[in-house]
Tab-separated table of C-alpha atoms in Angstrom:
chain	number	residue	atom	x	y	z
K	1	UNK	CA	-77.297	86.835	66.995
K	2	UNK	CA	-74.106	88.814	66.356
K	3	UNK	CA	-74.128	92.407	65.135
K	4	UNK	CA	-71.028	94.094	63.699
K	5	UNK	CA	-70.726	97.845	63.395
K	6	UNK	CA	-68.146	100.377	62.342
K	7	UNK	CA	-66.122	101.898	65.188
K	8	UNK	CA	-67.340	105.173	66.650
K	9	UNK	CA	-65.789	107.941	68.708
K	10	UNK	CA	-65.781	107.133	72.418
K	11	UNK	CA	-63.172	109.735	73.352
K	12	UNK	CA	-65.683	112.074	74.926
K	13	UNK	CA	-64.187	115.008	73.023
K	14	UNK	CA	-66.668	117.820	72.401
K	15	UNK	CA	-68.230	117.978	68.958
K	16	UNK	CA	-67.630	120.957	66.696
K	17	UNK	CA	-71.419	121.143	66.483
K	18	UNK	CA	-73.489	123.104	68.965
K	19	UNK	CA	-74.139	120.471	71.613
K	20	UNK	CA	-77.157	120.072	73.827
K	21	UNK	CA	-75.042	120.836	76.907
K	22	UNK	CA	-73.653	124.013	75.389
K	23	UNK	CA	-77.120	125.201	74.465
K	24	UNK	CA	-78.581	124.281	77.880
K	25	UNK	CA	-81.654	122.740	76.266
K	26	UNK	CA	-83.812	120.435	78.343
K	27	UNK	CA	-84.041	117.583	75.837
K	28	UNK	CA	-83.702	116.478	72.221
K	29	UNK	CA	-85.588	113.181	71.990
K	30	UNK	CA	-84.963	110.945	68.978
K	31	UNK	CA	-87.581	108.210	68.539
K	32	UNK	CA	-86.269	105.428	66.305
K	33	UNK	CA	-88.900	103.356	64.516
K	34	UNK	CA	-89.647	101.423	61.380
K	35	UNK	CA	-92.578	102.360	59.144
K	36	UNK	CA	-96.266	101.612	59.896
K	37	UNK	CA	-95.669	101.550	63.629
K	38	UNK	CA	-97.882	104.314	65.124
K	39	UNK	CA	-94.808	106.518	64.702
K	40	UNK	CA	-96.943	109.341	63.312
K	41	UNK	CA	-99.393	109.061	66.210
K	42	UNK	CA	-96.433	109.261	68.591
K	43	UNK	CA	-95.200	112.374	66.794
K	44	UNK	CA	-98.675	113.887	67.079
K	45	UNK	CA	-98.732	112.966	70.768
K	46	UNK	CA	-95.499	114.775	71.545
K	47	UNK	CA	-96.235	117.550	69.053
K	48	UNK	CA	-99.403	118.407	70.972
K	49	UNK	CA	-97.359	119.334	74.048
K	50	UNK	CA	-97.045	123.124	74.280
K	51	UNK	CA	-93.391	122.740	75.320
K	52	UNK	CA	-92.428	120.573	72.333
K	53	UNK	CA	-91.438	121.043	68.699
K	54	UNK	CA	-91.912	117.945	66.501
K	55	UNK	CA	-89.837	117.080	63.430
K	56	UNK	CA	-90.988	114.509	60.875
K	57	UNK	CA	-88.412	112.058	59.406
K	58	UNK	CA	-85.568	114.488	58.717
K	59	UNK	CA	-83.470	111.961	56.768
K	60	UNK	CA	-86.198	110.813	54.346
K	61	UNK	CA	-85.089	113.036	51.470
K	62	UNK	CA	-81.444	112.179	52.062
K	63	UNK	CA	-82.249	108.456	52.011
K	64	UNK	CA	-84.231	108.630	48.778
K	65	UNK	CA	-81.489	110.581	47.042
K	66	UNK	CA	-78.626	108.449	48.365
K	67	UNK	CA	-80.239	105.030	47.850
K	68	UNK	CA	-82.284	105.774	44.737
K	69	UNK	CA	-85.385	104.102	46.180
K	70	UNK	CA	-88.648	104.343	44.271
K	71	UNK	CA	-91.149	105.666	46.816
K	72	UNK	CA	-94.431	107.520	46.459
K	73	UNK	CA	-93.808	111.267	45.929
K	74	UNK	CA	-90.062	110.619	45.622
K	75	UNK	CA	-89.164	113.752	43.644
K	76	UNK	CA	-91.394	116.017	45.744
K	77	UNK	CA	-89.785	114.735	48.943
K	78	UNK	CA	-86.228	115.224	47.700
K	79	UNK	CA	-87.042	118.723	46.439
K	80	UNK	CA	-88.689	119.754	49.708
K	81	UNK	CA	-86.010	118.516	52.129
K	82	UNK	CA	-82.428	119.063	53.130
K	83	UNK	CA	-80.377	116.205	51.637
K	84	UNK	CA	-76.844	117.117	52.722
K	85	UNK	CA	-75.658	114.783	55.488
K	86	UNK	CA	-73.551	117.282	57.420
K	87	UNK	CA	-76.259	119.938	57.417
K	88	UNK	CA	-78.832	117.385	58.556
K	89	UNK	CA	-76.615	116.279	61.426
K	90	UNK	CA	-76.119	119.903	62.438
K	91	UNK	CA	-79.889	120.469	62.435
K	92	UNK	CA	-80.550	117.311	64.456
K	93	UNK	CA	-78.188	118.462	67.191
K	94	UNK	CA	-79.313	122.106	67.198
K	95	UNK	CA	-81.840	122.951	69.900
K	96	UNK	CA	-85.377	124.083	69.294
K	97	UNK	CA	-86.745	127.329	70.645
K	98	UNK	CA	-88.886	125.098	72.901
K	99	UNK	CA	-87.640	123.012	75.851
K	100	UNK	CA	-88.282	119.709	74.056
K	101	UNK	CA	-87.461	118.753	70.463
K	102	UNK	CA	-89.036	115.463	69.320
K	103	UNK	CA	-87.481	113.875	66.241
K	104	UNK	CA	-89.385	111.084	64.497
K	105	UNK	CA	-86.702	108.969	62.819
K	106	UNK	CA	-87.130	106.030	60.452
K	107	UNK	CA	-84.287	103.572	61.001
K	108	UNK	CA	-84.193	102.450	57.363
K	109	UNK	CA	-83.331	106.020	56.351
K	110	UNK	CA	-79.995	105.815	58.157
K	111	UNK	CA	-76.897	104.623	56.268
K	112	UNK	CA	-75.189	102.250	58.678
K	113	UNK	CA	-71.771	102.899	57.129
K	114	UNK	CA	-72.113	106.621	57.770
K	115	UNK	CA	-70.789	108.236	60.949
K	116	UNK	CA	-73.743	108.111	63.357
K	117	UNK	CA	-71.909	109.468	66.380
K	118	UNK	CA	-74.191	112.518	66.421
K	119	UNK	CA	-76.888	110.341	67.999
K	120	UNK	CA	-74.903	110.276	71.252
K	121	UNK	CA	-75.804	113.952	71.691
K	122	UNK	CA	-79.495	112.969	71.747
K	123	UNK	CA	-81.777	111.111	74.108
K	124	UNK	CA	-82.662	107.990	72.102
K	125	UNK	CA	-85.753	105.817	72.447
K	126	UNK	CA	-87.021	102.946	70.311
K	127	UNK	CA	-90.561	102.203	69.125
K	128	UNK	CA	-91.170	98.591	68.080
K	129	UNK	CA	-94.018	96.614	66.552
K	130	UNK	CA	-94.607	92.969	65.602
K	131	UNK	CA	-93.137	92.616	62.082
K	132	UNK	CA	-96.226	90.771	60.799
K	133	UNK	CA	-98.396	93.763	61.707
K	134	UNK	CA	-95.900	96.160	60.153
K	135	UNK	CA	-95.906	94.228	56.880
K	136	UNK	CA	-99.695	93.908	56.757
K	137	UNK	CA	-100.034	97.669	57.172
K	138	UNK	CA	-97.162	98.586	54.833
K	139	UNK	CA	-98.521	96.630	51.890
K	140	UNK	CA	-101.856	98.407	52.123
K	141	UNK	CA	-99.999	101.541	51.007
K	142	UNK	CA	-97.084	100.284	48.921
K	143	UNK	CA	-96.589	96.803	47.487
K	144	UNK	CA	-92.789	96.879	47.153
K	145	UNK	CA	-91.538	95.617	50.513
K	146	UNK	CA	-88.632	93.531	51.766
K	147	UNK	CA	-86.734	93.190	55.038
K	148	UNK	CA	-84.732	96.352	54.359
K	149	UNK	CA	-87.909	98.394	53.838
K	150	UNK	CA	-89.117	97.913	57.417
K	151	UNK	CA	-85.845	98.949	59.053
K	152	UNK	CA	-85.740	96.288	61.764
K	153	UNK	CA	-82.087	95.331	61.202
K	154	UNK	CA	-81.031	98.983	61.263
K	155	UNK	CA	-83.144	99.557	64.369
K	156	UNK	CA	-81.297	96.841	66.277
K	157	UNK	CA	-78.004	98.227	64.987
K	158	UNK	CA	-78.735	101.706	66.312
K	159	UNK	CA	-80.050	100.231	69.559
K	160	UNK	CA	-76.818	98.273	70.056
K	161	UNK	CA	-74.681	101.340	69.414
K	162	UNK	CA	-76.623	103.439	71.908
K	163	UNK	CA	-76.595	100.616	74.477
K	164	UNK	CA	-72.843	100.259	74.144
K	165	UNK	CA	-72.367	103.989	74.556
K	166	UNK	CA	-74.645	104.232	77.622
K	167	UNK	CA	-73.607	100.966	79.246
K	168	UNK	CA	-77.276	99.956	79.489
K	169	UNK	CA	-80.318	99.615	77.261
K	170	UNK	CA	-82.107	102.833	76.239
K	171	UNK	CA	-85.933	102.993	76.452
K	172	UNK	CA	-87.823	100.573	74.185
K	173	UNK	CA	-91.603	100.674	73.915
K	174	UNK	CA	-94.019	98.428	72.003
K	175	UNK	CA	-96.772	100.109	69.980
K	176	UNK	CA	-99.324	97.488	71.087
K	177	UNK	CA	-98.625	98.343	74.725
K	178	UNK	CA	-99.176	102.037	74.042
K	179	UNK	CA	-102.473	101.345	72.279
K	180	UNK	CA	-103.620	99.103	75.126
K	181	UNK	CA	-102.961	101.709	77.831
K	182	UNK	CA	-101.761	105.035	76.393
K	183	UNK	CA	-101.492	107.065	79.575
K	184	UNK	CA	-99.657	104.450	81.630
K	185	UNK	CA	-97.167	103.649	78.893
K	186	UNK	CA	-96.546	107.270	77.922
K	187	UNK	CA	-95.941	108.128	81.562
K	188	UNK	CA	-93.397	105.319	81.792
K	189	UNK	CA	-91.765	106.336	78.510
K	190	UNK	CA	-91.460	109.954	79.611
K	191	UNK	CA	-89.962	108.910	82.942
K	192	UNK	CA	-87.457	106.663	81.157
K	193	UNK	CA	-86.471	109.573	78.891
K	194	UNK	CA	-86.108	112.021	81.756
K	195	UNK	CA	-89.032	114.288	80.866
K	196	UNK	CA	-92.319	115.087	82.554
K	197	UNK	CA	-95.543	113.554	81.263
K	198	UNK	CA	-98.080	116.007	79.812
K	199	UNK	CA	-101.770	115.106	79.524
K	200	UNK	CA	-101.884	116.830	76.124
K	201	UNK	CA	-100.031	113.805	74.763
K	202	UNK	CA	-103.213	111.723	74.957
K	203	UNK	CA	-105.057	113.663	72.238
K	204	UNK	CA	-104.508	115.999	69.302
K	205	UNK	CA	-106.658	117.869	66.764
K	206	UNK	CA	-107.933	116.026	63.704
K	207	UNK	CA	-106.394	116.764	60.317
K	208	UNK	CA	-102.969	117.735	58.907
K	209	UNK	CA	-100.320	119.193	61.187
K	210	UNK	CA	-97.910	122.013	60.446
K	211	UNK	CA	-94.969	119.668	61.105
K	212	UNK	CA	-96.142	116.853	58.783
K	213	UNK	CA	-93.697	115.803	56.087
K	214	UNK	CA	-94.554	116.543	52.469
K	215	UNK	CA	-95.337	112.810	52.004
K	216	UNK	CA	-98.242	112.981	54.464
K	217	UNK	CA	-101.043	112.971	51.823
K	218	UNK	CA	-99.960	109.468	50.728
K	219	UNK	CA	-99.277	107.876	54.127
K	220	UNK	CA	-101.160	109.775	56.846
K	221	UNK	CA	-104.861	109.454	56.035
K	222	UNK	CA	-105.549	107.349	59.141
K	223	UNK	CA	-103.416	109.611	61.322
K	224	UNK	CA	-105.242	112.694	60.021
K	225	UNK	CA	-108.569	111.094	60.964
K	226	UNK	CA	-107.406	110.350	64.501
K	227	UNK	CA	-107.707	112.473	67.629
K	228	UNK	CA	-105.859	110.083	69.946
K	229	UNK	CA	-104.526	106.551	70.257
K	230	UNK	CA	-107.024	104.011	68.895
K	231	UNK	CA	-107.484	100.662	70.600
K	232	UNK	CA	-105.319	97.875	69.196
K	233	UNK	CA	-106.935	95.228	67.008
K	234	UNK	CA	-106.667	91.792	68.565
K	235	UNK	CA	-107.339	89.714	65.454
K	236	UNK	CA	-104.503	87.447	64.324
K	237	UNK	CA	-102.425	88.753	61.420
K	238	UNK	CA	-102.447	86.321	58.484
K	239	UNK	CA	-99.903	87.096	55.769
K	240	UNK	CA	-99.331	85.714	52.272
K	241	UNK	CA	-96.403	83.300	52.131
K	242	UNK	CA	-93.965	85.843	50.671
K	243	UNK	CA	-94.679	88.366	53.432
K	244	UNK	CA	-94.619	85.676	56.108
K	245	UNK	CA	-91.080	84.787	55.052
K	246	UNK	CA	-90.051	88.419	55.609
K	247	UNK	CA	-91.827	88.445	58.975
K	248	UNK	CA	-90.027	85.246	60.012
K	249	UNK	CA	-86.686	86.762	59.016
K	250	UNK	CA	-87.457	89.895	61.013
K	251	UNK	CA	-88.702	88.096	64.125
K	252	UNK	CA	-85.325	87.451	65.836
K	253	UNK	CA	-84.439	91.148	65.481
K	254	UNK	CA	-87.821	92.153	66.916
K	255	UNK	CA	-87.400	89.690	69.790
K	256	UNK	CA	-84.015	91.206	70.587
K	257	UNK	CA	-85.601	94.638	70.987
K	258	UNK	CA	-88.716	93.335	72.750
K	259	UNK	CA	-86.630	91.737	75.474
K	260	UNK	CA	-85.806	95.252	76.706
K	261	UNK	CA	-89.215	96.886	76.307
K	262	UNK	CA	-90.931	98.932	78.995
K	263	UNK	CA	-93.701	96.876	80.616
């Protein structure tokens, strides 16, 4: 499958923004995911580290305003968030007061025709999940879904850009593998991202978190009830025909990512 992207800066010239190197921060970790993919549990995992600040979907408000999507709590989200692209980019590349800044990013929030070169200042990792499972979970919360809503095409696009920049594939991890063996997979993910594993990542307190997005009351009820990674369900996912068509369309993109996943 061929992917075409806009050109990006490969000159190596320093950004006008405050870079990670200039700030001497240990790490800014951007985790790129689609929706309904244990992405909130992963944010809670990293957010429970005492050395980490977690940030929940910084481009959600921007995306809603720019694309005009009808989402639950749309107006509240836009009102509560920064929606200026340049200021968001500056915030994403500005260090935390803690050694590690974890950014939970939804790939479908990113405009692929926008300049995404800021991501090369970050350590990028990719969280994937079987599209059929994503769709089954998504439609329990919001009926309006199509291929664009689950962000799989954008995820591969960002993955390809980062791979081209690095000269090798960045870390990719499958949510089912994390649920099957959280400690082993989180250790491997941390090693791949150049950070130390912390046992606090295996659990977190029940209930809302200070870093939850304003949309949390609609989407995070299961995450709020959790205190750690729950075991994966092994039952086969059976979808209605319309959703199965979306899953089939998404499958080659998922397979592309899965071929690089941490095992």
